[in-house]
């Protein structure tokens, strides 16, 4: 199922080989299509003097106009193309995961082809994000466990010592105001993607980011609610019934 607004073709290595041959002029196509393909390799030269590569209809083109690169990804795949139009040489890398390593793989394969030493692969940004979100989720999980035990301990203490809500009117006001603040904060988190980019939703984000990030956000929201609940219990139930008498 496609992810709007991303667009892609379902393909394989054989199709990609033919596509690169068409792009490099090795595979014959009607002149009208070859002319359009050639135009798609031309980038805007009006503001490109200091750039190493420039954008041209889906291609990153170097200053010479002979080296073309294109990388596309979706949540369940990544594909990268590198073509040297002068040497009629091309590389295609396809993976079944969303990863930022395809650029490094294209570069290293190119280095190996030219008998050069390949560079070390960089840390995959998606894997790094997943690792960080997993660590944060574990920390949040521990905090939630501790907070849950504190709330349970406080409730037991209230029951054992007969603590009641002393200033009920003031306590109600505090609960209402704090409840409004908590739900306002949760609402802002819910609408946060729309603030970042118009039309962006958590549903779209959940498709692209690691599931550990969604878990981390849910645990964080739960932590906010439990902190609020614990604060209310501490603030409101602090008087002994016998003291009130």
GROMACS .gro file of N, CA, C and O in nm, residues 149-222:
model
  296
  149UNK      N    1   0.438   0.281   4.205
  149UNK     CA    2   0.457   0.231   4.341
  149UNK      C    3   0.437   0.343   4.444
  149UNK      O    4   0.380   0.320   4.552
  150UNK      N    5   0.482   0.464   4.410
  150UNK     CA    6   0.464   0.578   4.501
  150UNK      C    7   0.316   0.612   4.517
  150UNK      O    8   0.269   0.643   4.627
  151UNK      N    9   0.242   0.608   4.406
  151UNK     CA   10   0.099   0.637   4.412
  151UNK      C   11   0.028   0.530   4.497
  151UNK      O   12  -0.056   0.562   4.582
  152UNK      N   13   0.062   0.406   4.474
  152UNK     CA   14   0.001   0.297   4.553
  152UNK      C   15   0.035   0.312   4.701
  152UNK      O   16  -0.053   0.296   4.788
  153UNK      N   17   0.160   0.345   4.729
  153UNK     CA   18   0.202   0.362   4.868
  153UNK      C   19   0.128   0.478   4.933
  153UNK      O   20   0.087   0.469   5.050
  154UNK      N   21   0.109   0.585   4.858
  154UNK     CA   22   0.040   0.702   4.913
  154UNK      C   23  -0.107   0.672   4.939
  154UNK      O   24  -0.163   0.716   5.041
  155UNK      N   25  -0.171   0.598   4.850
  155UNK     CA   26  -0.311   0.562   4.868
  155UNK      C   27  -0.328   0.475   4.992
  155UNK      O   28  -0.421   0.493   5.071
  156UNK      N   29  -0.236   0.380   5.008
  156UNK     CA   30  -0.239   0.294   5.128
  156UNK      C   31  -0.221   0.379   5.254
  156UNK      O   32  -0.290   0.359   5.355
  157UNK      N   33  -0.130   0.475   5.247
  157UNK     CA   34  -0.104   0.563   5.362
  157UNK      C   35  -0.228   0.647   5.395
  157UNK      O   36  -0.261   0.667   5.513
  158UNK      N   37  -0.295   0.696   5.293
  158UNK     CA   38  -0.416   0.776   5.313
  158UNK      C   39  -0.524   0.695   5.382
  158UNK      O   40  -0.591   0.741   5.475
  159UNK      N   41  -0.541   0.572   5.338
  159UNK     CA   42  -0.642   0.485   5.397
  159UNK      C   43  -0.607   0.448   5.541
  159UNK      O   44  -0.695   0.444   5.630
  160UNK      N   45  -0.481   0.421   5.567
  160UNK     CA   46  -0.439   0.378   5.702
  160UNK      C   47  -0.453   0.492   5.802
  160UNK      O   48  -0.488   0.469   5.918
  161UNK      N   49  -0.423   0.615   5.760
  161UNK     CA   50  -0.423   0.727   5.853
  161UNK      C   51  -0.548   0.814   5.840
  161UNK      O   52  -0.559   0.919   5.906
  162UNK      N   53  -0.638   0.773   5.754
  162UNK     CA   54  -0.765   0.846   5.742
  162UNK      C   55  -0.749   0.987   5.693
  162UNK      O   56  -0.819   1.079   5.739
  163UNK      N   57  -0.656   1.012   5.601
  163UNK     CA   58  -0.637   1.147   5.547
  163UNK      C   59  -0.754   1.184   5.458
  163UNK      O   60  -0.809   1.101   5.386
  164UNK      N   61  -0.792   1.311   5.466
  164UNK     CA   62  -0.901   1.360   5.384
  164UNK      C   63  -0.859   1.487   5.311
  164UNK      O   64  -0.753   1.544   5.339
  165UNK      N   65  -0.944   1.530   5.223
  165UNK     CA   66  -0.920   1.655   5.150
  165UNK      C   67  -0.967   1.769   5.238
  165UNK      O   68  -1.087   1.783   5.267
  166UNK      N   69  -0.874   1.853   5.284
  166UNK     CA   70  -0.906   1.958   5.380
  166UNK      C   71  -0.987   2.072   5.317
  166UNK      O   72  -1.103   2.093   5.350
  167UNK      N   73  -0.925   2.144   5.229
  167UNK     CA   74  -0.991   2.258   5.165
  167UNK      C   75  -1.050   2.213   5.032
  167UNK      O   76  -0.987   2.224   4.928
  168UNK      N   77  -1.172   2.163   5.041
  168UNK     CA   78  -1.230   2.099   4.923
  168UNK      C   79  -1.253   2.197   4.809
  168UNK      O   80  -1.232   2.164   4.692
  169UNK      N   81  -1.299   2.317   4.842
  169UNK     CA   82  -1.326   2.415   4.737
  169UNK      C   83  -1.198   2.452   4.664
  169UNK      O   84  -1.192   2.458   4.541
  170UNK      N   85  -1.093   2.481   4.743
  170UNK     CA   86  -0.964   2.516   4.684
  170UNK      C   87  -0.906   2.397   4.608
  170UNK      O   88  -0.849   2.413   4.500
  171UNK      N   89  -0.924   2.277   4.661
  171UNK     CA   90  -0.873   2.157   4.596
  171UNK      C   91  -0.941   2.135   4.462
  171UNK      O   92  -0.877   2.095   4.364
  172UNK      N   93  -1.072   2.160   4.457
  172UNK     CA   94  -1.144   2.145   4.331
  172UNK      C   95  -1.090   2.241   4.226
  172UNK      O   96  -1.075   2.206   4.108
  173UNK      N   97  -1.063   2.364   4.269
  173UNK     CA   98  -1.009   2.464   4.175
  173UNK      C   99  -0.872   2.421   4.123
  173UNK      O  100  -0.843   2.430   4.004
  174UNK      N  101  -0.788   2.371   4.215
  174UNK     CA  102  -0.655   2.324   4.176
  174UNK      C  103  -0.665   2.208   4.079
  174UNK      O  104  -0.594   2.201   3.977
  175UNK      N  105  -0.755   2.113   4.107
  175UNK     CA  106  -0.772   1.997   4.020
  175UNK      C  107  -0.818   2.039   3.882
  175UNK      O  108  -0.767   1.991   3.780
  176UNK      N  109  -0.916   2.130   3.877
  176UNK     CA  110  -0.969   2.175   3.747
  176UNK      C  111  -0.862   2.246   3.666
  176UNK      O  112  -0.844   2.218   3.547
  177UNK      N  113  -0.791   2.338   3.730
  177UNK     CA  114  -0.688   2.415   3.658
  177UNK      C  115  -0.574   2.323   3.612
  177UNK      O  116  -0.530   2.330   3.496
  178UNK      N  117  -0.527   2.238   3.701
  178UNK     CA  118  -0.417   2.148   3.666
  178UNK      C  119  -0.461   2.048   3.559
  178UNK      O  120  -0.383   2.013   3.469
  179UNK      N  121  -0.586   2.002   3.568
  179UNK     CA  122  -0.638   1.909   3.467
  179UNK      C  123  -0.642   1.975   3.331
  179UNK      O  124  -0.606   1.914   3.230
  180UNK      N  125  -0.685   2.101   3.329
  180UNK     CA  126  -0.687   2.176   3.203
  180UNK      C  127  -0.546   2.189   3.145
  180UNK      O  128  -0.525   2.171   3.024
  181UNK      N  129  -0.448   2.220   3.231
  181UNK     CA  130  -0.309   2.236   3.185
  181UNK      C  131  -0.254   2.106   3.129
  181UNK      O  132  -0.187   2.105   3.026
  182UNK      N  133  -0.284   1.995   3.198
  182UNK     CA  134  -0.234   1.865   3.153
  182UNK      C  135  -0.292   1.828   3.017
  182UNK      O  136  -0.219   1.788   2.925
  183UNK      N  137  -0.423   1.842   3.002
  183UNK     CA  138  -0.485   1.805   2.875
  183UNK      C  139  -0.450   1.904   2.764
  183UNK      O  140  -0.447   1.866   2.647
  184UNK      N  141  -0.423   2.028   2.802
  184UNK     CA  142  -0.376   2.125   2.702
  184UNK      C  143  -0.239   2.083   2.650
  184UNK      O  144  -0.213   2.089   2.529
  185UNK      N  145  -0.151   2.040   2.742
  185UNK     CA  146  -0.018   1.994   2.703
  185UNK      C  147  -0.028   1.870   2.614
  185UNK      O  148   0.040   1.861   2.510
  186UNK      N  149  -0.113   1.775   2.651
  186UNK     CA  150  -0.132   1.654   2.570
  186UNK      C  151  -0.188   1.690   2.433
  186UNK      O  152  -0.147   1.634   2.331
  187UNK      N  153  -0.280   1.787   2.429
  187UNK     CA  154  -0.336   1.831   2.302
  187UNK      C  155  -0.230   1.894   2.212
  187UNK      O  156  -0.230   1.872   2.090
  188UNK      N  157  -0.140   1.972   2.273
  188UNK     CA  158  -0.032   2.033   2.194
  188UNK      C  159   0.060   1.926   2.135
  188UNK      O  160   0.107   1.939   2.022
  189UNK      N  161   0.086   1.822   2.212
  189UNK     CA  162   0.167   1.711   2.160
  189UNK      C  163   0.094   1.642   2.045
  189UNK      O  164   0.155   1.604   1.945
  190UNK      N  165  -0.039   1.627   2.059
  190UNK     CA  166  -0.118   1.563   1.954
  190UNK      C  167  -0.114   1.644   1.824
  190UNK      O  168  -0.105   1.587   1.714
  191UNK      N  169  -0.118   1.777   1.835
  191UNK     CA  170  -0.119   1.862   1.717
  191UNK      C  171   0.022   1.904   1.674
  191UNK      O  172   0.036   1.980   1.577
  192UNK      N  173   0.125   1.857   1.744
  192UNK     CA  174   0.263   1.896   1.714
  192UNK      C  175   0.303   1.873   1.568
  192UNK      O  176   0.364   1.960   1.506
  193UNK      N  177   0.272   1.755   1.507
  193UNK     CA  178   0.311   1.735   1.367
  193UNK      C  179   0.255   1.842   1.273
  193UNK      O  180   0.322   1.885   1.179
  194UNK      N  181   0.131   1.887   1.300
  194UNK     CA  182   0.071   1.992   1.218
  194UNK      C  183   0.142   2.124   1.231
  194UNK      O  184   0.145   2.204   1.136
  195UNK      N  185   0.202   2.151   1.348
  195UNK     CA  186   0.281   2.272   1.366
  195UNK      C  187   0.411   2.265   1.287
  195UNK      O  188   0.461   2.367   1.238
  196UNK      N  189   0.467   2.145   1.279
  196UNK     CA  190   0.592   2.126   1.206
  196UNK      C  191   0.572   2.141   1.056
  196UNK      O  192   0.648   2.207   0.987
  197UNK      N  193   0.467   2.075   1.006
  197UNK     CA  194   0.438   2.082   0.862
  197UNK      C  195   0.287   2.068   0.842
  197UNK      O  196   0.224   1.979   0.901
  198UNK      N  197   0.231   2.154   0.762
  198UNK     CA  198   0.087   2.154   0.740
  198UNK      C  199   0.042   2.020   0.679
  198UNK      O  200   0.098   1.973   0.581
  199UNK      N  201  -0.059   1.961   0.740
  199UNK     CA  202  -0.112   1.835   0.691
  199UNK      C  203  -0.044   1.712   0.748
  199UNK      O  204  -0.091   1.600   0.727
  200UNK      N  205   0.067   1.733   0.820
  200UNK     CA  206   0.140   1.619   0.879
  200UNK      C  207   0.065   1.569   1.001
  200UNK      O  208   0.018   1.648   1.083
  201UNK      N  209   0.051   1.437   1.015
  201UNK     CA  210  -0.020   1.377   1.128
  201UNK      C  211   0.067   1.270   1.193
  201UNK      O  212   0.165   1.223   1.134
  202UNK      N  213   0.028   1.231   1.314
  202UNK     CA  214   0.099   1.123   1.383
  202UNK      C  215   0.085   0.992   1.307
  202UNK      O  216   0.172   0.906   1.315
  203UNK      N  217  -0.027   0.976   1.236
  203UNK     CA  218  -0.048   0.855   1.157
  203UNK      C  219   0.059   0.841   1.050
  203UNK      O  220   0.114   0.733   1.027
  204UNK      N  221   0.090   0.953   0.982
  204UNK     CA  222   0.195   0.952   0.881
  204UNK      C  223   0.332   0.929   0.944
  204UNK      O  224   0.413   0.850   0.894
  205UNK      N  225   0.357   0.997   1.057
  205UNK     CA  226   0.485   0.982   1.125
  205UNK      C  227   0.506   0.838   1.170
  205UNK      O  228   0.616   0.783   1.160
  206UNK      N  229   0.399   0.773   1.219
  206UNK     CA  230   0.410   0.636   1.269
  206UNK      C  231   0.451   0.538   1.159
  206UNK      O  232   0.505   0.432   1.188
  207UNK      N  233   0.424   0.574   1.033
  207UNK     CA  234   0.463   0.488   0.922
  207UNK      C  235   0.613   0.496   0.898
  207UNK      O  236   0.678   0.396   0.865
  208UNK      N  237   0.671   0.613   0.921
  208UNK     CA  238   0.811   0.636   0.885
  208UNK      C  239   0.910   0.612   0.998
  208UNK      O  240   1.022   0.567   0.974
  209UNK      N  241   0.871   0.644   1.121
  209UNK     CA  242   0.965   0.634   1.232
  209UNK      C  243   0.962   0.494   1.293
  209UNK      O  244   0.865   0.420   1.274
  210UNK      N  245   1.066   0.456   1.368
  210UNK     CA  246   1.064   0.327   1.438
  210UNK      C  247   0.949   0.320   1.538
  210UNK      O  248   0.911   0.421   1.597
  211UNK      N  249   0.895   0.200   1.560
  211UNK     CA  250   0.785   0.183   1.653
  211UNK      C  251   0.827   0.218   1.796
  211UNK      O  252   0.743   0.252   1.880
  212UNK      N  253   0.957   0.211   1.823
  212UNK     CA  254   1.006   0.247   1.956
  212UNK      C  255   0.980   0.394   1.988
  212UNK      O  256   0.961   0.430   2.104
  213UNK      N  257   0.976   0.478   1.884
  213UNK     CA  258   0.948   0.620   1.906
  213UNK      C  259   0.802   0.642   1.945
  213UNK      O  260   0.772   0.723   2.034
  214UNK      N  261   0.711   0.569   1.882
  214UNK     CA  262   0.569   0.579   1.917
  214UNK      C  263   0.549   0.530   2.060
  214UNK      O  264   0.475   0.591   2.139
  215UNK      N  265   0.615   0.419   2.096
  215UNK     CA  266   0.606   0.367   2.232
  215UNK      C  267   0.658   0.469   2.332
  215UNK      O  268   0.599   0.490   2.438
  216UNK      N  269   0.769   0.533   2.298
  216UNK     CA  270   0.830   0.633   2.386
  216UNK      C  271   0.736   0.750   2.410
  216UNK      O  272   0.721   0.798   2.523
  217UNK      N  273   0.669   0.796   2.306
  217UNK     CA  274   0.575   0.908   2.318
  217UNK      C  275   0.456   0.869   2.404
  217UNK      O  276   0.411   0.946   2.490
  218UNK      N  277   0.405   0.747   2.386
  218UNK     CA  278   0.292   0.700   2.466
  218UNK      C  279   0.330   0.689   2.613
  218UNK      O  280   0.252   0.727   2.702
  219UNK      N  281   0.450   0.640   2.641
  219UNK     CA  282   0.496   0.629   2.779
  219UNK      C  283   0.514   0.767   2.841
  219UNK      O  284   0.486   0.788   2.960
  220UNK      N  285   0.561   0.862   2.759
  220UNK     CA  286   0.579   0.999   2.808
  220UNK      C  287   0.445   1.063   2.844
  220UNK      O  288   0.433   1.130   2.948
  221UNK      N  289   0.344   1.041   2.761
  221UNK     CA  290   0.210   1.093   2.790
  221UNK      C  291   0.155   1.030   2.918
  221UNK      O  292   0.094   1.099   3.002
  222UNK      N  293   0.176   0.901   2.933
  222UNK     CA  294   0.131   0.832   3.054
  222UNK      C  295   0.203   0.886   3.177
  222UNK      O  296   0.143   0.902   3.284
   0.00000   0.00000   0.00000
